[in-house]
Amino acid sequence: MRETQNLHGSAGQFIVFEGIDGTGKSTQISLLASALRQINYQVIETFEPTHGEYGQKIRSLYSNRKTISPSEELELFITDRRQHVQEVILPSLASGKMVLCDRYYLSTAAYQGAAGLDPAEIIARHSFAPTPDLSLIIELDPADCIRRITDNRGDTLNDFEQLESLQKVDGIFREMKLPYIRRINGSVSQQEVHLQVLHHVGSLLSLSELPGFT
Ligand code: TYD
């Protein structure tokens, strides 16, 4: 296994994918996981909301969001994350794994921020949560995202995905300024997005000698 160095005091590395719905985060996580496994990293792929007790509660609200207030929703996401951090993220980082996570607290800042709460206060609630080594925000025009969700996946839009609210969420993501954020242009082909991801991960891990990691 490769040895890694990082800033949050654990042996592993923590890479988060963020962005509005339909930007292709989960595809990119699988592609990155395969690329890293090929060069002998131990990789864990995980996601929020989780499939735990609170994540399931959140999912049950997808089609019925108006039944709880934005602050009650915030508490559910934070409680789900506390459990995820304790049970999955910290133990994996402590054992030296590469943790790839689909959404983390910047999603809460953006989505619950769009629902009327203060994004900075939301981020400040996360002192319990390890800071990512890298947050890759995949950016794509909200109208294109909606088109992808409805055309390609054949899905109907859940309450988190309506155009106007996605535009607000997108606006908050675009304003975020944190040292560990890198922005990815999501409007190009999957392979081109993957190359952008490899570029940022390559600089984080000093892998520039390897093909694709430039
Ligand atoms: P998503 O990543 O789309 O999960 P799945 O692919 O399993 O449906 O997340 C579900 C929705 O939850 C998505 O629209 C974004 C929203 N969300 C928040 O509003 N706040 C959060 O903190 C997180 C993690 C997600």
JSON list of C-alpha atoms and ligand atoms in Angstrom, two decimals:
[
{"chain": "A", "resi": 1, "resn": "MET", "atom": "CA", "xyz": [0.00, 0.00, 0.00]},
{"chain": "A", "resi": 2, "resn": "ARG", "atom": "CA", "xyz": [1.22, 3.53, -0.75]},
{"chain": "A", "resi": 3, "resn": "GLU", "atom": "CA", "xyz": [2.00, 5.80, 2.19]},
{"chain": "A", "resi": 4, "resn": "THR", "atom": "CA", "xyz": [0.28, 9.18, 2.15]},
{"chain": "A", "resi": 5, "resn": "GLN", "atom": "CA", "xyz": [0.70, 12.47, 4.06]},
{"chain": "A", "resi": 6, "resn": "ASN", "atom": "CA", "xyz": [-2.06, 14.95, 4.86]},
{"chain": "A", "resi": 7, "resn": "LEU", "atom": "CA", "xyz": [-3.22, 17.89, 6.92]},
{"chain": "A", "resi": 8, "resn": "HIS", "atom": "CA", "xyz": [-5.90, 16.40, 9.20]},
{"chain": "A", "resi": 9, "resn": "GLY", "atom": "CA", "xyz": [-3.61, 14.26, 11.29]},
{"chain": "A", "resi": 10, "resn": "SER", "atom": "CA", "xyz": [-4.73, 10.81, 10.07]},
{"chain": "A", "resi": 11, "resn": "ALA", "atom": "CA", "xyz": [-2.78, 8.48, 7.85]},
{"chain": "A", "resi": 12, "resn": "GLY", "atom": "CA", "xyz": [-5.28, 8.40, 4.97]},
{"chain": "A", "resi": 13, "resn": "GLN", "atom": "CA", "xyz": [-6.44, 10.99, 2.49]},
{"chain": "A", "resi": 14, "resn": "PHE", "atom": "CA", "xyz": [-9.93, 12.45, 2.29]},
{"chain": "A", "resi": 15, "resn": "ILE", "atom": "CA", "xyz": [-11.30, 13.52, -1.09]},
{"chain": "A", "resi": 16, "resn": "VAL", "atom": "CA", "xyz": [-14.84, 14.83, -1.39]},
{"chain": "A", "resi": 17, "resn": "PHE", "atom": "CA", "xyz": [-16.93, 15.36, -4.51]},
{"chain": "A", "resi": 18, "resn": "GLU", "atom": "CA", "xyz": [-19.46, 18.18, -4.45]},
{"chain": "A", "resi": 19, "resn": "GLY", "atom": "CA", "xyz": [-21.83, 19.84, -6.89]},
{"chain": "A", "resi": 20, "resn": "ILE", "atom": "CA", "xyz": [-25.50, 20.10, -7.74]},
{"chain": "A", "resi": 21, "resn": "ASP", "atom": "CA", "xyz": [-27.53, 17.04, -8.77]},
{"chain": "A", "resi": 22, "resn": "GLY", "atom": "CA", "xyz": [-26.76, 15.72, -12.24]},
{"chain": "A", "resi": 23, "resn": "THR", "atom": "CA", "xyz": [-23.13, 16.88, -12.43]},
{"chain": "A", "resi": 24, "resn": "GLY", "atom": "CA", "xyz": [-21.83, 13.30, -12.61]},
{"chain": "A", "resi": 25, "resn": "LYS", "atom": "CA", "xyz": [-20.21, 12.98, -9.18]},
{"chain": "A", "resi": 26, "resn": "SER", "atom": "CA", "xyz": [-20.88, 9.30, -8.69]},
{"chain": "A", "resi": 27, "resn": "THR", "atom": "CA", "xyz": [-19.47, 8.33, -12.13]},
{"chain": "A", "resi": 28, "resn": "GLN", "atom": "CA", "xyz": [-16.34, 10.35, -11.41]},
{"chain": "A", "resi": 29, "resn": "ILE", "atom": "CA", "xyz": [-15.90, 8.75, -7.99]},
{"chain": "A", "resi": 30, "resn": "SER", "atom": "CA", "xyz": [-15.96, 5.25, -9.56]},
{"chain": "A", "resi": 31, "resn": "LEU", "atom": "CA", "xyz": [-13.46, 6.30, -12.24]},
{"chain": "A", "resi": 32, "resn": "LEU", "atom": "CA", "xyz": [-11.12, 7.81, -9.66]},
{"chain": "A", "resi": 33, "resn": "ALA", "atom": "CA", "xyz": [-11.46, 4.81, -7.35]},
{"chain": "A", "resi": 34, "resn": "SER", "atom": "CA", "xyz": [-10.41, 2.45, -10.19]},
{"chain": "A", "resi": 35, "resn": "ALA", "atom": "CA", "xyz": [-7.49, 4.66, -11.17]},
{"chain": "A", "resi": 36, "resn": "LEU", "atom": "CA", "xyz": [-6.22, 4.77, -7.57]},
{"chain": "A", "resi": 37, "resn": "ARG", "atom": "CA", "xyz": [-6.70, 1.04, -6.99]},
{"chain": "A", "resi": 38, "resn": "GLN", "atom": "CA", "xyz": [-4.62, 0.37, -10.09]},
{"chain": "A", "resi": 39, "resn": "ILE", "atom": "CA", "xyz": [-1.70, 2.07, -8.41]},
{"chain": "A", "resi": 40, "resn": "ASN", "atom": "CA", "xyz": [-2.27, 0.18, -5.15]},
{"chain": "A", "resi": 41, "resn": "TYR", "atom": "CA", "xyz": [-4.14, 2.63, -2.98]},
{"chain": "A", "resi": 42, "resn": "GLN", "atom": "CA", "xyz": [-6.72, 1.17, -0.60]},
{"chain": "A", "resi": 43, "resn": "VAL", "atom": "CA", "xyz": [-9.86, 3.11, -1.47]},
{"chain": "A", "resi": 44, "resn": "ILE", "atom": "CA", "xyz": [-13.23, 3.41, 0.29]},
{"chain": "A", "resi": 45, "resn": "GLU", "atom": "CA", "xyz": [-16.13, 4.89, -1.70]},
{"chain": "A", "resi": 46, "resn": "THR", "atom": "CA", "xyz": [-18.83, 6.37, 0.47]},
{"chain": "A", "resi": 47, "resn": "PHE", "atom": "CA", "xyz": [-21.66, 8.91, 0.26]},
{"chain": "A", "resi": 48, "resn": "GLU", "atom": "CA", "xyz": [-24.10, 11.21, 2.07]},
{"chain": "A", "resi": 49, "resn": "PRO", "atom": "CA", "xyz": [-26.92, 11.07, 2.86]},
{"chain": "A", "resi": 50, "resn": "THR", "atom": "CA", "xyz": [-25.93, 7.60, 4.11]},
{"chain": "A", "resi": 51, "resn": "HIS", "atom": "CA", "xyz": [-28.05, 4.48, 4.23]},
{"chain": "A", "resi": 52, "resn": "GLY", "atom": "CA", "xyz": [-28.14, 4.71, 8.04]},
{"chain": "A", "resi": 53, "resn": "GLU", "atom": "CA", "xyz": [-31.12, 5.60, 10.23]},
{"chain": "A", "resi": 54, "resn": "TYR", "atom": "CA", "xyz": [-30.93, 9.37, 9.60]},
{"chain": "A", "resi": 55, "resn": "GLY", "atom": "CA", "xyz": [-30.00, 9.06, 5.94]},
{"chain": "A", "resi": 56, "resn": "GLN", "atom": "CA", "xyz": [-33.09, 6.95, 5.45]},
{"chain": "A", "resi": 57, "resn": "LYS", "atom": "CA", "xyz": [-35.22, 9.55, 7.16]},
{"chain": "A", "resi": 58, "resn": "ILE", "atom": "CA", "xyz": [-33.81, 12.16, 4.78]},
{"chain": "A", "resi": 59, "resn": "ARG", "atom": "CA", "xyz": [-34.55, 9.98, 1.75]},
{"chain": "A", "resi": 60, "resn": "SER", "atom": "CA", "xyz": [-38.13, 9.50, 2.91]},
{"chain": "A", "resi": 61, "resn": "LEU", "atom": "CA", "xyz": [-38.48, 13.31, 2.76]},
{"chain": "A", "resi": 62, "resn": "TYR", "atom": "CA", "xyz": [-37.44, 13.54, -0.90]},
{"chain": "A", "resi": 63, "resn": "SER", "atom": "CA", "xyz": [-40.98, 13.66, -2.17]},
{"chain": "A", "resi": 64, "resn": "ASN", "atom": "CA", "xyz": [-42.43, 15.35, 0.89]},
{"chain": "A", "resi": 65, "resn": "ARG", "atom": "CA", "xyz": [-39.94, 18.04, 1.79]},
{"chain": "A", "resi": 66, "resn": "LYS", "atom": "CA", "xyz": [-42.40, 20.68, 3.00]},
{"chain": "A", "resi": 67, "resn": "THR", "atom": "CA", "xyz": [-43.32, 18.58, 6.04]},
{"chain": "A", "resi": 68, "resn": "ILE", "atom": "CA", "xyz": [-40.23, 19.72, 7.97]},
{"chain": "A", "resi": 69, "resn": "SER", "atom": "CA", "xyz": [-38.54, 23.10, 8.37]},
{"chain": "A", "resi": 70, "resn": "PRO", "atom": "CA", "xyz": [-35.10, 23.92, 6.90]},
{"chain": "A", "resi": 71, "resn": "SER", "atom": "CA", "xyz": [-33.58, 23.81, 10.40]},
{"chain": "A", "resi": 72, "resn": "GLU", "atom": "CA", "xyz": [-35.08, 20.40, 11.15]},
{"chain": "A", "resi": 73, "resn": "GLU", "atom": "CA", "xyz": [-33.71, 19.22, 7.81]},
{"chain": "A", "resi": 74, "resn": "LEU", "atom": "CA", "xyz": [-30.29, 20.65, 8.72]},
{"chain": "A", "resi": 75, "resn": "GLU", "atom": "CA", "xyz": [-30.29, 18.71, 11.99]},
{"chain": "A", "resi": 76, "resn": "LEU", "atom": "CA", "xyz": [-31.02, 15.48, 10.13]},
{"chain": "A", "resi": 77, "resn": "PHE", "atom": "CA", "xyz": [-28.13, 16.00, 7.70]},
{"chain": "A", "resi": 78, "resn": "ILE", "atom": "CA", "xyz": [-25.75, 16.88, 10.53]},
{"chain": "A", "resi": 79, "resn": "THR", "atom": "CA", "xyz": [-26.79, 13.90, 12.65]},
{"chain": "A", "resi": 80, "resn": "ASP", "atom": "CA", "xyz": [-26.39, 11.59, 9.66]},
{"chain": "A", "resi": 81, "resn": "ARG", "atom": "CA", "xyz": [-22.92, 13.08, 9.07]},
{"chain": "A", "resi": 82, "resn": "ARG", "atom": "CA", "xyz": [-21.85, 12.67, 12.73]},
{"chain": "A", "resi": 83, "resn": "GLN", "atom": "CA", "xyz": [-22.63, 8.98, 12.48]},
{"chain": "A", "resi": 84, "resn": "HIS", "atom": "CA", "xyz": [-20.87, 8.68, 9.11]},
{"chain": "A", "resi": 85, "resn": "VAL", "atom": "CA", "xyz": [-17.76, 10.47, 10.44]},
{"chain": "A", "resi": 86, "resn": "GLN", "atom": "CA", "xyz": [-17.59, 8.26, 13.56]},
{"chain": "A", "resi": 87, "resn": "GLU", "atom": "CA", "xyz": [-18.39, 4.95, 11.95]},
{"chain": "A", "resi": 88, "resn": "VAL", "atom": "CA", "xyz": [-16.83, 5.19, 8.48]},
{"chain": "A", "resi": 89, "resn": "ILE", "atom": "CA", "xyz": [-14.72, 8.26, 7.71]},
{"chain": "A", "resi": 90, "resn": "LEU", "atom": "CA", "xyz": [-12.47, 8.51, 10.80]},
{"chain": "A", "resi": 91, "resn": "PRO", "atom": "CA", "xyz": [-11.76, 4.77, 11.12]},
{"chain": "A", "resi": 92, "resn": "SER", "atom": "CA", "xyz": [-10.94, 4.53, 7.39]},
{"chain": "A", "resi": 93, "resn": "LEU", "atom": "CA", "xyz": [-8.61, 7.54, 7.53]},
{"chain": "A", "resi": 94, "resn": "ALA", "atom": "CA", "xyz": [-6.97, 6.21, 10.69]},
{"chain": "A", "resi": 95, "resn": "SER", "atom": "CA", "xyz": [-6.17, 2.94, 8.93]},
{"chain": "A", "resi": 96, "resn": "GLY", "atom": "CA", "xyz": [-4.50, 4.81, 6.07]},
{"chain": "A", "resi": 97, "resn": "LYS", "atom": "CA", "xyz": [-7.24, 4.45, 3.46]},
{"chain": "A", "resi": 98, "resn": "MET", "atom": "CA", "xyz": [-8.11, 6.84, 0.71]},
{"chain": "A", "resi": 99, "resn": "VAL", "atom": "CA", "xyz": [-11.68, 7.97, 1.43]},
{"chain": "A", "resi": 100, "resn": "LEU", "atom": "CA", "xyz": [-13.74, 9.17, -1.55]},
{"chain": "A", "resi": 101, "resn": "CYS", "atom": "CA", "xyz": [-17.00, 10.72, -0.41]},
{"chain": "A", "resi": 102, "resn": "ASP", "atom": "CA", "xyz": [-19.96, 11.72, -2.56]},
{"chain": "A", "resi": 103, "resn": "ARG", "atom": "CA", "xyz": [-21.15, 14.96, -0.82]},
{"chain": "A", "resi": 104, "resn": "TYR", "atom": "CA", "xyz": [-20.13, 16.33, 2.58]},
{"chain": "A", "resi": 105, "resn": "TYR", "atom": "CA", "xyz": [-20.68, 19.53, 4.53]},
{"chain": "A", "resi": 106, "resn": "LEU", "atom": "CA", "xyz": [-20.33, 21.90, 1.57]},
{"chain": "A", "resi": 107, "resn": "SER", "atom": "CA", "xyz": [-23.50, 20.26, 0.20]},
{"chain": "A", "resi": 108, "resn": "THR", "atom": "CA", "xyz": [-25.26, 21.13, 3.44]},
{"chain": "A", "resi": 109, "resn": "ALA", "atom": "CA", "xyz": [-24.00, 24.72, 3.22]},
{"chain": "A", "resi": 110, "resn": "ALA", "atom": "CA", "xyz": [-25.22, 24.98, -0.38]},
{"chain": "A", "resi": 111, "resn": "TYR", "atom": "CA", "xyz": [-28.56, 23.13, -0.18]},
{"chain": "A", "resi": 112, "resn": "GLN", "atom": "CA", "xyz": [-29.73, 24.16, 3.29]},
{"chain": "A", "resi": 113, "resn": "GLY", "atom": "CA", "xyz": [-28.25, 27.60, 2.52]},
{"chain": "A", "resi": 114, "resn": "ALA", "atom": "CA", "xyz": [-30.51, 27.74, -0.54]},
{"chain": "A", "resi": 115, "resn": "ALA", "atom": "CA", "xyz": [-33.40, 26.82, 1.75]},
{"chain": "A", "resi": 116, "resn": "GLY", "atom": "CA", "xyz": [-32.76, 30.03, 3.73]},
{"chain": "A", "resi": 117, "resn": "LEU", "atom": "CA", "xyz": [-30.10, 29.16, 6.34]},
{"chain": "A", "resi": 118, "resn": "ASP", "atom": "CA", "xyz": [-26.69, 30.84, 6.58]},
{"chain": "A", "resi": 119, "resn": "PRO", "atom": "CA", "xyz": [-24.01, 28.83, 4.71]},
{"chain": "A", "resi": 120, "resn": "ALA", "atom": "CA", "xyz": [-21.17, 30.15, 6.92]},
{"chain": "A", "resi": 121, "resn": "GLU", "atom": "CA", "xyz": [-23.03, 29.17, 10.09]},
{"chain": "A", "resi": 122, "resn": "ILE", "atom": "CA", "xyz": [-23.68, 25.72, 8.64]},
{"chain": "A", "resi": 123, "resn": "ILE", "atom": "CA", "xyz": [-19.97, 25.20, 7.95]},
{"chain": "A", "resi": 124, "resn": "ALA", "atom": "CA", "xyz": [-19.18, 26.42, 11.47]},
{"chain": "A", "resi": 125, "resn": "ARG", "atom": "CA", "xyz": [-21.38, 23.63, 12.90]},
{"chain": "A", "resi": 126, "resn": "HIS", "atom": "CA", "xyz": [-18.91, 21.06, 11.55]},
{"chain": "A", "resi": 127, "resn": "SER", "atom": "CA", "xyz": [-16.03, 21.26, 14.02]},
{"chain": "A", "resi": 128, "resn": "PHE", "atom": "CA", "xyz": [-16.59, 17.51, 14.58]},
{"chain": "A", "resi": 129, "resn": "ALA", "atom": "CA", "xyz": [-15.97, 16.73, 10.91]},
{"chain": "A", "resi": 130, "resn": "PRO", "atom": "CA", "xyz": [-12.46, 16.20, 9.50]},
{"chain": "A", "resi": 131, "resn": "THR", "atom": "CA", "xyz": [-11.53, 18.81, 6.90]},
{"chain": "A", "resi": 132, "resn": "PRO", "atom": "CA", "xyz": [-11.18, 17.25, 3.44]},
{"chain": "A", "resi": 133, "resn": "ASP", "atom": "CA", "xyz": [-7.76, 17.23, 1.80]},
{"chain": "A", "resi": 134, "resn": "LEU", "atom": "CA", "xyz": [-9.57, 18.11, -1.40]},
{"chain": "A", "resi": 135, "resn": "SER", "atom": "CA", "xyz": [-13.16, 19.12, -2.22]},
{"chain": "A", "resi": 136, "resn": "LEU", "atom": "CA", "xyz": [-13.75, 18.83, -5.94]},
{"chain": "A", "resi": 137, "resn": "ILE", "atom": "CA", "xyz": [-16.77, 20.88, -6.94]},
{"chain": "A", "resi": 138, "resn": "ILE", "atom": "CA", "xyz": [-18.06, 19.75, -10.33]},
{"chain": "A", "resi": 139, "resn": "GLU", "atom": "CA", "xyz": [-19.73, 22.73, -12.00]},
{"chain": "A", "resi": 140, "resn": "LEU", "atom": "CA", "xyz": [-22.44, 22.50, -14.64]},
{"chain": "A", "resi": 141, "resn": "ASP", "atom": "CA", "xyz": [-25.30, 24.79, -15.64]},
{"chain": "A", "resi": 142, "resn": "PRO", "atom": "CA", "xyz": [-28.41, 23.86, -13.59]},
{"chain": "A", "resi": 143, "resn": "ALA", "atom": "CA", "xyz": [-30.62, 23.65, -16.71]},
{"chain": "A", "resi": 144, "resn": "ASP", "atom": "CA", "xyz": [-28.19, 21.09, -18.22]},
{"chain": "A", "resi": 145, "resn": "CYS", "atom": "CA", "xyz": [-28.24, 19.14, -14.96]},
{"chain": "A", "resi": 146, "resn": "ILE", "atom": "CA", "xyz": [-32.03, 18.98, -15.00]},
{"chain": "A", "resi": 147, "resn": "ARG", "atom": "CA", "xyz": [-31.93, 17.84, -18.63]},
{"chain": "A", "resi": 148, "resn": "ARG", "atom": "CA", "xyz": [-29.46, 15.09, -17.75]},
{"chain": "A", "resi": 149, "resn": "ILE", "atom": "CA", "xyz": [-31.50, 13.94, -14.77]},
{"chain": "A", "resi": 150, "resn": "THR", "atom": "CA", "xyz": [-34.77, 13.73, -16.68]},
{"chain": "A", "resi": 151, "resn": "ASP", "atom": "CA", "xyz": [-33.49, 12.60, -20.13]},
{"chain": "A", "resi": 152, "resn": "ASN", "atom": "CA", "xyz": [-30.58, 10.31, -19.35]},
{"chain": "A", "resi": 153, "resn": "ARG", "atom": "CA", "xyz": [-31.63, 8.73, -16.11]},
{"chain": "A", "resi": 154, "resn": "GLY", "atom": "CA", "xyz": [-35.34, 8.73, -16.93]},
{"chain": "A", "resi": 155, "resn": "ASP", "atom": "CA", "xyz": [-35.90, 10.00, -13.39]},
{"chain": "A", "resi": 156, "resn": "THR", "atom": "CA", "xyz": [-38.50, 12.40, -12.19]},
{"chain": "A", "resi": 157, "resn": "LEU", "atom": "CA", "xyz": [-37.11, 15.33, -10.19]},
{"chain": "A", "resi": 158, "resn": "ASN", "atom": "CA", "xyz": [-37.17, 15.02, -6.43]},
{"chain": "A", "resi": 159, "resn": "ASP", "atom": "CA", "xyz": [-37.88, 18.07, -4.27]},
{"chain": "A", "resi": 160, "resn": "PHE", "atom": "CA", "xyz": [-34.18, 18.88, -3.96]},
{"chain": "A", "resi": 161, "resn": "GLU", "atom": "CA", "xyz": [-33.81, 19.14, -7.72]},
{"chain": "A", "resi": 162, "resn": "GLN", "atom": "CA", "xyz": [-36.26, 21.76, -9.00]},
{"chain": "A", "resi": 163, "resn": "LEU", "atom": "CA", "xyz": [-34.61, 24.29, -11.36]},
{"chain": "A", "resi": 164, "resn": "GLU", "atom": "CA", "xyz": [-35.02, 27.42, -9.30]},
{"chain": "A", "resi": 165, "resn": "SER", "atom": "CA", "xyz": [-33.67, 25.85, -6.14]},
{"chain": "A", "resi": 166, "resn": "LEU", "atom": "CA", "xyz": [-30.80, 24.19, -8.04]},
{"chain": "A", "resi": 167, "resn": "GLN", "atom": "CA", "xyz": [-29.87, 27.63, -9.38]},
{"chain": "A", "resi": 168, "resn": "LYS", "atom": "CA", "xyz": [-29.68, 28.94, -5.82]},
{"chain": "A", "resi": 169, "resn": "VAL", "atom": "CA", "xyz": [-27.61, 25.96, -4.71]},
{"chain": "A", "resi": 170, "resn": "ASP", "atom": "CA", "xyz": [-25.29, 26.43, -7.70]},
{"chain": "A", "resi": 171, "resn": "GLY", "atom": "CA", "xyz": [-24.85, 30.12, -6.82]},
{"chain": "A", "resi": 172, "resn": "ILE", "atom": "CA", "xyz": [-23.77, 29.25, -3.27]},
{"chain": "A", "resi": 173, "resn": "PHE", "atom": "CA", "xyz": [-21.31, 26.58, -4.46]},
{"chain": "A", "resi": 174, "resn": "ARG", "atom": "CA", "xyz": [-19.80, 29.10, -6.89]},
{"chain": "A", "resi": 175, "resn": "GLU", "atom": "CA", "xyz": [-19.22, 31.67, -4.12]},
{"chain": "A", "resi": 176, "resn": "MET", "atom": "CA", "xyz": [-17.40, 29.32, -1.75]},
{"chain": "A", "resi": 177, "resn": "LYS", "atom": "CA", "xyz": [-13.76, 30.15, -1.10]},
{"chain": "A", "resi": 178, "resn": "LEU", "atom": "CA", "xyz": [-11.81, 27.60, 0.91]},
{"chain": "A", "resi": 179, "resn": "PRO", "atom": "CA", "xyz": [-8.21, 26.54, 0.40]},
{"chain": "A", "resi": 180, "resn": "TYR", "atom": "CA", "xyz": [-9.06, 22.88, -0.24]},
{"chain": "A", "resi": 181, "resn": "ILE", "atom": "CA", "xyz": [-11.67, 23.56, -2.97]},
{"chain": "A", "resi": 182, "resn": "ARG", "atom": "CA", "xyz": [-10.81, 22.86, -6.62]},
{"chain": "A", "resi": 183, "resn": "ARG", "atom": "CA", "xyz": [-13.34, 23.48, -9.38]},
{"chain": "A", "resi": 184, "resn": "ILE", "atom": "CA", "xyz": [-14.00, 21.09, -12.23]},
{"chain": "A", "resi": 185, "resn": "ASN", "atom": "CA", "xyz": [-15.71, 21.95, -15.52]},
{"chain": "A", "resi": 186, "resn": "GLY", "atom": "CA", "xyz": [-18.48, 19.35, -15.73]},
{"chain": "A", "resi": 187, "resn": "SER", "atom": "CA", "xyz": [-19.74, 20.37, -19.18]},
{"chain": "A", "resi": 188, "resn": "VAL", "atom": "CA", "xyz": [-17.18, 18.26, -21.12]},
{"chain": "A", "resi": 189, "resn": "SER", "atom": "CA", "xyz": [-17.07, 14.48, -21.74]},
{"chain": "A", "resi": 190, "resn": "GLN", "atom": "CA", "xyz": [-16.81, 12.01, -18.83]},
{"chain": "A", "resi": 191, "resn": "GLN", "atom": "CA", "xyz": [-13.22, 11.23, -19.83]},
{"chain": "A", "resi": 192, "resn": "GLU", "atom": "CA", "xyz": [-12.26, 14.92, -19.93]},
{"chain": "A", "resi": 193, "resn": "VAL", "atom": "CA", "xyz": [-13.84, 15.48, -16.52]},
{"chain": "A", "resi": 194, "resn": "HIS", "atom": "CA", "xyz": [-11.90, 12.44, -15.25]},
{"chain": "A", "resi": 195, "resn": "LEU", "atom": "CA", "xyz": [-8.63, 13.97, -16.51]},
{"chain": "A", "resi": 196, "resn": "GLN", "atom": "CA", "xyz": [-9.35, 17.18, -14.57]},
{"chain": "A", "resi": 197, "resn": "VAL", "atom": "CA", "xyz": [-10.01, 15.08, -11.46]},
{"chain": "A", "resi": 198, "resn": "LEU", "atom": "CA", "xyz": [-6.75, 13.15, -11.96]},
{"chain": "A", "resi": 199, "resn": "HIS", "atom": "CA", "xyz": [-4.88, 16.41, -12.34]},
{"chain": "A", "resi": 200, "resn": "HIS", "atom": "CA", "xyz": [-6.02, 17.71, -8.94]},
{"chain": "A", "resi": 201, "resn": "VAL", "atom": "CA", "xyz": [-5.62, 14.37, -7.17]},
{"chain": "A", "resi": 202, "resn": "GLY", "atom": "CA", "xyz": [-2.20, 13.99, -8.80]},
{"chain": "A", "resi": 203, "resn": "SER", "atom": "CA", "xyz": [-1.05, 17.30, -7.33]},
{"chain": "A", "resi": 204, "resn": "LEU", "atom": "CA", "xyz": [-2.44, 16.39, -3.91]},
{"chain": "A", "resi": 205, "resn": "LEU", "atom": "CA", "xyz": [-0.66, 13.05, -3.86]},
{"chain": "A", "resi": 206, "resn": "SER", "atom": "CA", "xyz": [2.43, 14.14, -5.83]},
{"chain": "A", "resi": 207, "resn": "LEU", "atom": "CA", "xyz": [1.76, 11.58, -8.52]},
{"chain": "A", "resi": 208, "resn": "SER", "atom": "CA", "xyz": [2.68, 13.74, -11.47]},
{"chain": "A", "resi": 209, "resn": "GLU", "atom": "CA", "xyz": [5.08, 11.09, -12.75]},
{"chain": "A", "resi": 210, "resn": "LEU", "atom": "CA", "xyz": [2.19, 8.71, -13.44]},
{"chain": "A", "resi": 211, "resn": "PRO", "atom": "CA", "xyz": [0.21, 8.64, -16.73]},
{"chain": "A", "resi": 212, "resn": "GLY", "atom": "CA", "xyz": [-2.94, 10.77, -16.58]},
{"chain": "A", "resi": 213, "resn": "PHE", "atom": "CA", "xyz": [-2.14, 12.34, -13.20]},
{"chain": "A", "resi": 214, "resn": "THR", "atom": "CA", "xyz": [-0.12, 15.19, -14.84]},
{"chain": "B", "resi": 1, "resn": "TYD", "atom": "P1", "xyz": [-27.78, 12.65, -3.61]},
{"chain": "B", "resi": 1, "resn": "TYD", "atom": "O1", "xyz": [-26.32, 12.78, -3.57]},
{"chain": "B", "resi": 1, "resn": "TYD", "atom": "O2", "xyz": [-28.49, 13.02, -4.88]},
{"chain": "B", "resi": 1, "resn": "TYD", "atom": "O3", "xyz": [-28.20, 11.18, -3.14]},
{"chain": "B", "resi": 1, "resn": "TYD", "atom": "P2", "xyz": [-28.83, 10.03, -4.05]},
{"chain": "B", "resi": 1, "resn": "TYD", "atom": "O4", "xyz": [-27.96, 9.93, -5.26]},
{"chain": "B", "resi": 1, "resn": "TYD", "atom": "O5", "xyz": [-28.73, 8.84, -3.16]},
{"chain": "B", "resi": 1, "resn": "TYD", "atom": "O6", "xyz": [-30.24, 10.44, -4.34]},
{"chain": "B", "resi": 1, "resn": "TYD", "atom": "O7", "xyz": [-28.37, 13.50, -2.42]},
{"chain": "B", "resi": 1, "resn": "TYD", "atom": "C1", "xyz": [-29.75, 13.59, -2.22]},
{"chain": "B", "resi": 1, "resn": "TYD", "atom": "C2", "xyz": [-30.20, 15.01, -2.10]},
{"chain": "B", "resi": 1, "resn": "TYD", "atom": "O8", "xyz": [-29.88, 15.52, -0.81]},
{"chain": "B", "resi": 1, "resn": "TYD", "atom": "C3", "xyz": [-29.53, 15.91, -3.11]},
{"chain": "B", "resi": 1, "resn": "TYD", "atom": "O9", "xyz": [-30.50, 16.58, -3.88]},
{"chain": "B", "resi": 1, "resn": "TYD", "atom": "C4", "xyz": [-28.77, 16.90, -2.28]},
{"chain": "B", "resi": 1, "resn": "TYD", "atom": "C5", "xyz": [-29.42, 16.83, -0.94]},
{"chain": "B", "resi": 1, "resn": "TYD", "atom": "N1", "xyz": [-28.50, 17.12, 0.19]},
{"chain": "B", "resi": 1, "resn": "TYD", "atom": "C6", "xyz": [-28.75, 18.20, 1.00]},
{"chain": "B", "resi": 1, "resn": "TYD", "atom": "O10", "xyz": [-29.73, 18.95, 0.79]},
{"chain": "B", "resi": 1, "resn": "TYD", "atom": "N2", "xyz": [-27.93, 18.45, 2.06]},
{"chain": "B", "resi": 1, "resn": "TYD", "atom": "C7", "xyz": [-26.87, 17.66, 2.35]},
{"chain": "B", "resi": 1, "resn": "TYD", "atom": "O11", "xyz": [-26.14, 17.92, 3.34]},
{"chain": "B", "resi": 1, "resn": "TYD", "atom": "C8", "xyz": [-26.60, 16.52, 1.50]},
{"chain": "B", "resi": 1, "resn": "TYD", "atom": "C9", "xyz": [-25.45, 15.60, 1.82]},
{"chain": "B", "resi": 1, "resn": "TYD", "atom": "C10", "xyz": [-27.45, 16.28, 0.43]}
]
